[in-house]
XYZ file of C-alpha atoms in Angstrom:
530
model
C 43.093 93.397 111.704
C 40.999 96.580 111.947
C 42.766 99.829 112.767
C 40.803 100.223 115.986
C 42.293 96.954 117.215
C 45.752 98.190 116.248
C 45.070 101.352 118.217
C 44.123 99.306 121.282
C 47.244 97.156 120.970
C 49.465 100.196 120.641
C 47.762 101.858 123.617
C 48.585 98.786 125.723
C 52.215 98.958 124.574
C 52.418 102.634 125.564
C 50.948 101.849 128.991
C 53.501 99.058 129.454
C 56.383 101.357 128.484
C 55.194 103.833 131.109
C 55.679 101.196 133.825
C 59.432 101.022 133.160
C 61.383 102.602 136.001
C 63.628 104.742 133.781
C 60.792 106.215 131.685
C 59.074 109.556 132.168
C 55.391 108.535 131.833
C 54.130 111.917 130.618
C 56.836 112.100 127.980
C 56.148 108.536 126.849
C 52.458 109.383 126.550
C 53.136 112.488 124.523
C 55.724 111.006 122.160
C 54.490 107.448 121.606
C 50.935 108.653 121.034
C 52.320 110.304 117.883
C 53.099 106.856 116.428
C 50.689 104.611 114.514
C 50.709 100.815 114.535
C 50.361 99.766 110.880
C 50.863 95.988 111.020
C 51.045 93.457 113.815
C 51.576 89.753 114.367
C 53.335 87.736 117.037
C 56.999 88.662 116.897
C 56.632 91.427 114.296
C 55.101 94.869 113.943
C 55.383 97.993 111.804
C 55.041 101.387 113.459
C 55.146 104.769 111.711
C 55.948 108.300 112.809
C 54.707 111.374 110.969
C 58.177 112.828 110.350
C 61.827 111.859 110.325
C 62.700 113.855 113.422
C 60.087 112.074 115.529
C 61.262 108.721 114.175
C 64.841 109.517 115.173
C 63.801 110.748 118.597
C 61.829 107.565 119.297
C 64.720 105.409 118.096
C 67.074 107.177 120.464
C 64.854 107.414 123.529
C 62.065 104.840 123.421
C 62.623 102.043 120.900
C 64.378 99.759 123.374
C 61.454 100.228 125.738
C 59.005 99.346 122.953
C 60.883 96.087 122.287
C 60.836 95.298 125.981
C 57.147 96.181 126.422
C 56.081 94.001 123.479
C 57.974 91.021 124.842
C 56.533 91.595 128.309
C 52.989 91.720 126.893
C 53.258 88.906 124.326
C 55.916 86.653 125.793
C 58.039 86.509 122.619
C 60.849 88.690 121.230
C 59.719 91.194 118.599
C 61.127 92.687 115.445
C 59.935 96.293 115.212
C 60.081 98.237 111.955
C 59.877 101.978 112.608
C 59.285 104.083 109.498
C 58.007 107.508 108.444
C 54.508 108.047 107.064
C 54.164 111.789 106.461
C 50.568 111.338 105.345
C 49.693 110.617 108.976
C 50.696 114.111 110.077
C 47.720 116.194 111.251
C 46.303 118.258 108.385
C 45.278 121.859 108.801
C 44.210 124.704 106.599
C 47.378 126.576 107.455
C 48.704 128.932 104.809
C 52.271 128.570 103.615
C 54.774 130.148 106.008
C 55.986 133.601 105.110
C 58.796 135.642 106.616
C 57.643 137.663 109.596
C 58.744 141.279 109.780
C 60.677 142.125 112.887
C 58.540 144.111 115.339
C 59.085 147.822 115.640
C 58.196 147.908 119.325
C 57.869 144.439 120.776
C 57.998 145.301 124.451
C 57.703 141.758 125.720
C 55.078 139.091 125.701
C 52.921 140.738 128.337
C 52.993 144.294 126.983
C 49.406 145.047 126.016
C 50.471 148.239 124.234
C 52.472 146.474 121.531
C 50.944 146.785 118.108
C 49.337 143.540 116.969
C 51.187 141.808 114.151
C 49.451 139.417 111.803
C 50.967 136.018 112.567
C 52.282 133.692 109.922
C 51.125 130.125 110.492
C 53.898 127.572 110.688
C 54.695 124.803 108.314
C 53.581 121.886 110.498
C 56.332 119.415 111.302
C 58.980 121.878 110.172
C 62.546 120.917 111.002
C 64.178 124.136 109.841
C 67.824 124.236 108.885
C 68.564 127.537 110.581
C 69.111 127.272 114.297
C 68.326 130.019 116.811
C 65.424 132.093 118.125
C 63.831 135.203 116.647
C 61.822 138.154 117.970
C 62.714 137.675 121.610
C 60.959 140.206 123.898
C 62.755 143.375 124.964
C 65.195 142.326 127.711
C 64.780 145.692 129.420
C 61.000 145.430 129.834
C 60.195 145.266 133.536
C 57.529 143.143 135.116
C 56.381 143.532 138.681
C 54.135 141.240 140.629
C 51.468 142.447 142.997
C 51.869 141.100 146.540
C 49.963 137.906 147.218
C 46.951 138.463 149.487
C 47.115 136.873 152.893
C 45.755 133.299 152.848
C 42.956 134.196 155.265
C 41.526 136.515 152.611
C 40.630 133.657 150.307
C 37.025 133.451 149.293
C 34.674 131.106 151.012
C 33.401 128.317 148.764
C 30.041 129.944 148.348
C 31.676 133.158 147.084
C 33.446 131.239 144.329
C 30.444 129.246 143.192
C 28.650 130.455 140.048
C 25.751 132.826 140.634
C 22.645 132.514 138.434
C 22.350 136.235 137.753
C 25.917 136.677 136.558
C 25.578 134.939 133.194
C 25.588 138.193 131.228
C 28.494 139.827 133.071
C 31.146 141.238 130.697
C 34.466 139.466 130.551
C 37.709 141.081 131.647
C 39.948 142.545 128.921
C 42.522 139.749 129.375
C 40.466 137.450 127.175
C 41.419 139.580 124.179
C 45.161 138.923 124.413
C 47.118 140.797 121.748
C 48.638 138.831 118.917
C 52.428 139.027 119.155
C 55.042 138.670 116.446
C 56.238 135.344 117.864
C 55.335 132.520 115.484
C 56.493 129.013 114.683
C 57.850 130.356 111.415
C 60.351 132.614 113.149
C 61.243 130.251 115.968
C 64.514 128.740 114.835
C 64.976 125.112 115.791
C 68.009 123.574 117.476
C 68.607 120.216 119.116
C 68.157 121.899 122.507
C 64.549 122.939 121.791
C 63.413 120.616 119.000
C 61.203 118.226 120.972
C 59.480 121.098 122.839
C 58.890 122.777 119.469
C 57.428 119.577 118.001
C 55.026 119.176 120.902
C 53.994 122.834 120.753
C 53.166 122.446 117.049
C 51.228 119.269 117.817
C 49.121 121.093 120.412
C 48.544 124.021 118.052
C 47.359 121.696 115.303
C 44.974 119.760 117.504
C 44.424 121.231 120.982
C 42.828 119.227 123.765
C 44.315 115.768 123.251
C 44.712 114.055 126.614
C 48.327 112.965 126.187
C 49.430 116.594 125.795
C 47.025 118.237 128.218
C 48.489 120.095 129.919
C 51.578 120.746 127.844
C 54.273 121.863 130.278
C 57.403 123.547 128.858
C 60.225 124.496 131.177
C 63.703 125.983 130.985
C 65.721 128.962 132.135
C 64.638 132.515 131.350
C 65.239 133.693 127.819
C 65.333 130.299 126.054
C 62.096 130.645 124.066
C 59.280 129.339 126.291
C 57.157 132.451 125.833
C 57.891 132.402 122.104
C 56.480 128.862 121.806
C 53.395 129.757 123.833
C 52.680 132.828 121.735
C 53.315 130.797 118.586
C 50.657 128.292 119.695
C 48.252 131.163 120.269
C 48.989 132.768 116.913
C 48.682 129.518 114.992
C 45.312 128.645 116.527
C 43.964 132.167 116.013
C 44.868 132.001 112.334
C 43.926 128.416 111.496
C 41.081 127.786 113.976
C 39.579 131.224 114.659
C 36.460 129.693 116.202
C 38.582 128.683 119.214
C 39.157 131.212 121.967
C 42.770 131.455 123.109
C 43.872 133.308 126.250
C 47.516 133.971 127.118
C 48.337 135.278 130.594
C 51.512 135.834 132.558
C 51.255 134.487 136.098
C 52.041 137.944 137.493
C 48.760 139.087 135.921
C 46.931 136.209 137.596
C 48.366 137.162 140.984
C 47.426 140.816 140.485
C 43.932 139.875 139.282
C 43.387 137.664 142.302
C 44.521 140.485 144.592
C 42.002 142.830 142.949
C 39.207 140.254 143.302
C 40.060 139.794 146.973
C 40.030 143.533 147.590
C 36.624 143.875 145.879
C 35.035 140.925 147.661
C 33.350 142.927 150.425
C 31.425 145.145 148.005
C 31.143 142.816 145.031
C 30.168 139.259 145.932
C 30.812 138.008 142.434
C 34.378 139.353 142.246
C 35.962 135.896 142.173
C 33.605 134.742 139.457
C 34.480 137.792 137.380
C 38.168 137.045 137.903
C 37.801 133.464 136.684
C 35.345 134.066 133.839
C 37.785 135.043 131.045
C 39.952 132.003 131.746
C 37.153 129.490 132.197
C 35.652 130.520 128.857
C 38.888 129.749 126.978
C 39.291 126.848 124.607
C 43.060 127.173 124.968
C 44.578 128.734 128.087
C 48.302 129.522 128.126
C 49.808 130.412 131.509
C 53.417 131.651 131.537
C 55.859 131.388 134.475
C 53.730 129.279 136.819
C 56.636 128.991 139.276
C 55.507 132.437 140.472
C 52.618 130.625 142.205
C 55.032 129.224 144.805
C 53.862 130.135 148.311
C 50.743 131.847 146.939
C 48.042 129.445 148.146
C 45.114 131.723 147.391
C 45.909 132.292 143.733
C 47.097 128.715 143.306
C 43.840 127.278 144.606
C 41.640 129.346 142.309
C 43.945 128.635 139.325
C 43.592 124.957 140.128
C 39.802 125.295 139.955
C 40.129 126.885 136.512
C 42.599 124.197 135.465
C 40.269 121.369 136.507
C 37.218 122.870 134.843
C 38.980 123.338 131.517
C 40.693 119.956 131.385
C 37.497 118.171 132.469
C 35.803 119.787 129.464
C 38.585 118.796 127.066
C 40.002 122.309 126.778
C 43.745 122.755 126.265
C 46.105 124.042 128.949
C 49.692 125.104 128.171
C 52.010 125.987 131.047
C 55.569 127.234 131.275
C 58.032 127.562 134.137
C 61.721 128.045 134.771
C 62.015 124.539 136.239
C 60.365 121.122 136.114
C 57.052 120.689 137.974
C 58.677 118.483 140.618
C 61.089 121.305 141.476
C 58.379 123.919 142.041
C 57.617 124.389 145.719
C 53.895 123.681 145.884
C 51.572 120.939 147.102
C 52.028 117.592 145.345
C 48.425 117.553 144.105
C 49.214 120.585 141.950
C 52.530 119.361 140.568
C 51.011 115.958 139.828
C 48.284 117.542 137.728
C 50.730 119.880 136.018
C 52.837 116.860 135.126
C 49.920 114.731 133.909
C 50.260 115.608 130.233
C 53.513 116.153 128.330
C 56.450 117.766 130.123
C 59.381 118.955 127.991
C 62.400 121.130 128.612
C 64.353 123.664 126.566
C 68.099 123.661 127.105
C 70.524 126.544 126.539
C 71.941 126.728 123.008
C 75.554 125.905 122.264
C 77.990 128.387 120.715
C 77.217 127.329 117.141
C 73.509 127.821 117.679
C 74.075 131.220 119.273
C 76.064 132.320 116.219
C 73.110 131.275 114.053
C 70.757 133.239 116.307
C 72.970 136.322 115.998
C 72.852 135.978 112.211
C 69.060 135.838 112.364
C 69.000 139.071 114.372
C 71.264 140.708 111.812
C 68.779 139.674 109.108
C 65.996 141.176 111.216
C 67.821 144.506 111.482
C 68.456 144.504 107.737
C 64.734 144.076 107.144
C 63.856 146.803 109.654
C 66.330 149.300 108.241
C 65.866 148.338 104.599
C 69.628 148.010 104.300
C 71.008 144.699 103.025
C 74.603 145.802 103.734
C 74.187 145.835 107.530
C 76.452 143.240 109.103
C 78.784 142.424 111.991
C 82.261 140.965 111.421
C 82.572 137.216 111.953
C 85.006 137.622 114.871
C 82.541 139.949 116.628
C 79.707 137.446 116.154
C 81.909 134.667 117.542
C 82.879 136.817 120.528
C 79.242 137.543 121.425
C 78.375 133.835 121.184
C 81.302 132.740 123.319
C 81.000 135.224 126.186
C 77.194 135.357 126.427
C 75.251 133.329 128.936
C 72.180 131.188 128.413
C 69.655 134.053 128.136
C 68.958 134.490 124.421
C 67.362 137.903 124.952
C 70.813 139.287 125.727
C 72.051 138.282 122.279
C 69.542 140.550 120.604
C 70.283 143.470 122.890
C 74.034 143.004 122.244
C 73.474 143.147 118.485
C 71.266 146.212 119.004
C 73.988 147.986 121.005
C 76.558 147.394 118.283
C 74.277 148.507 115.455
C 73.291 151.654 117.389
C 76.979 152.409 117.865
C 77.600 151.985 114.135
C 74.620 154.203 113.333
C 75.659 156.867 115.827
C 79.198 157.029 114.451
C 78.087 156.746 110.811
C 80.240 153.680 110.195
C 79.445 150.413 108.504
C 81.467 148.150 110.811
C 82.674 147.678 114.390
C 85.972 146.156 115.447
C 86.417 143.303 117.907
C 88.163 145.641 120.360
C 85.263 148.106 120.174
C 82.732 145.290 120.657
C 84.588 144.004 123.722
C 84.642 147.487 125.225
C 80.962 148.147 124.544
C 79.786 144.751 125.820
C 82.219 144.319 128.697
C 79.514 144.376 131.369
C 76.529 143.485 129.218
C 76.060 139.738 129.714
C 74.703 138.718 133.108
C 75.523 135.073 132.449
C 78.930 135.683 130.940
C 82.202 135.682 132.873
C 83.864 138.921 133.900
C 87.219 137.164 133.550
C 88.267 134.042 131.738
C 87.239 130.734 133.310
C 90.177 128.582 134.417
C 90.224 124.799 134.909
C 90.966 125.411 138.565
C 87.759 127.461 138.916
C 85.758 124.552 137.544
C 87.486 121.910 139.638
C 86.900 123.955 142.783
C 83.168 124.373 142.157
C 82.677 120.701 141.220
C 84.570 119.578 144.334
C 82.407 121.788 146.531
C 79.161 120.763 144.815
C 79.830 117.035 145.163
C 81.716 117.371 148.475
C 84.865 115.582 147.440
C 88.522 116.569 147.838
C 90.847 117.822 145.139
C 93.059 114.799 145.759
C 90.129 112.504 145.001
C 89.004 114.262 141.826
C 92.479 114.070 140.267
C 93.387 110.740 141.859
C 92.967 107.073 140.958
C 89.819 106.175 142.918
C 87.071 104.742 140.724
C 84.063 104.580 143.052
C 80.900 106.093 141.586
C 80.859 109.004 144.039
C 84.278 110.036 142.692
C 84.016 109.047 139.005
C 80.845 111.079 138.352
C 82.222 114.404 139.666
C 85.519 113.746 137.838
C 83.667 113.213 134.552
C 81.577 116.341 135.156
C 84.683 118.437 135.814
C 86.354 117.108 132.661
C 83.235 117.834 130.607
C 82.880 121.385 131.923
C 86.561 122.188 131.390
C 86.274 120.990 127.811
C 83.120 123.088 127.271
C 84.094 126.262 129.135
C 87.784 126.533 128.247
C 89.897 126.043 125.134
C 92.163 123.366 126.612
C 93.038 120.341 124.502
C 92.161 116.799 125.551
C 95.803 116.166 126.432
C 95.991 119.292 128.607
C 92.797 118.320 130.408
C 94.175 114.832 131.038
C 97.271 116.292 132.679
C 95.034 118.178 135.135
C 93.548 114.871 136.293
C 96.583 112.850 137.268
C 98.043 112.457 133.802
C 95.094 110.668 132.176
C 95.390 110.136 128.437
C 93.201 111.825 125.851
C 91.145 108.640 125.281
C 90.110 108.580 128.931
C 89.206 112.259 128.752
C 87.132 111.668 125.622
C 85.337 108.743 127.276
C 84.459 110.981 130.227
C 83.065 113.635 127.897
C 81.015 111.059 125.966
C 79.645 109.503 129.172
C 78.610 112.913 130.487
C 77.033 113.893 127.166
C 75.007 110.671 127.135
C 73.844 111.267 130.697
C 72.836 114.823 129.771
C 70.546 113.505 127.020
C 68.950 110.901 129.268
C 68.619 112.584 132.655
C 66.814 115.889 133.156
C 67.941 116.226 136.784
C 71.557 115.797 135.714
C 71.124 118.571 133.138
C 69.824 120.836 135.870
C 72.814 119.929 138.061
C 75.207 120.936 135.287
C 73.342 124.187 134.698
C 73.674 124.911 138.418
C 77.393 124.174 138.330
C 77.926 126.462 135.336
C 76.128 129.206 137.221
C 78.305 128.660 140.289
C 81.460 128.883 138.182
C 80.332 132.151 136.599
C 79.134 133.635 139.886
C 82.547 132.941 141.396
C 84.134 135.001 138.629
C 81.957 138.077 139.067
């Protein structure tokens, strides 16, 4: 059977998988399109992924749906062999990755004054052993948004339409976005960001493919969304320099729209000038699109740009601090934002944060030219345990400690000194130790159940779910043993506690909304402590 027929068969399987109620269609499109049907007959097929990670991810999240879709389409049960064919990975002229020097003055992704740094292209399909994030922007850099113009100031349709005499107008400076030091090579991969990383690399290798257009990456502030977007930009600029990439923070879009509105009376083409740099892009990366909430003027003109680019096969990459469905804007916008691949980045666990801290230490060693620079293991562990989800704060904590060592001409810092220096540093960290009672109280309030119910014997779903959540959070946020946790919930044994933790962990991997609920609960617990 010719490959084109295999492609058509596989496309029909993907479409069938997308009809399943418990499948995210955009994610199915993005992931399953990375697979290749190699052999097919009734009851049997061979499918290959281009790397082991993608194979494992499909096995865990989609293989059961593939079995089901094949049987639904063909009417017979199927045996599916899923293997790895690395030769099918997209090929590029990318140079071998090289270590990136830490920036001397990286003032954040939107700081146009930062010195450009030549970007190292990634090793495509990398699944690096180290886990963390590097070269996070300065956490103290401030960004301010211009006020959104009143809706009645929006341009009339004729003012937005192209004007014949404007073809030679110069483009705004934003089109020449500076190259940052954020690359795929220095983005350290963890389970919490791996799939978003894979999809970002896929877009960088071959921008414009429908199943990843737009690519939408979301997660809380400081988890690496901007890093991935800048890495896409850097990779394309180095490996496909004929393509024009434009990165813009949404605050800049809002300010630019305000300027165009203000100039409209004297400059009829102001809206066209505003849009021109973005509409001429081959790859447009827009950071923090949640800022467009309740800004109908800017949102409408951004939507025009979005439609023009995607209709012409140009790549859009978007980021936000939440999923498209949770951004307060008209459904026609969120539907389009969610049309391609939508992937989240979750906060790193303690082990990953320790690895990130080690990577920052390596960065400081390189900057200072001093291989002896280090922080004691107990200090590293302390920073990882008390810090919140914002990875930027890890780097600033390491910076504070190294500056203290430098100022006092010492080559180490004690745990007591670190605790004193960082006592009020972490916005997401607790100001006092979390207790099981704190967690139970917040879970009870969130799910509107009584304390008697959460520790009692009732097994209805509206009680079991909050009970499992409370058990999971106590295990994660305190150092209590399984037996001690069981005693807090009516004397349950450690096996029951473990089952609750496993059930919650499984639900976390499968349900994005549930992950967001747990993030909210963690925030409520920490806020109650401050």
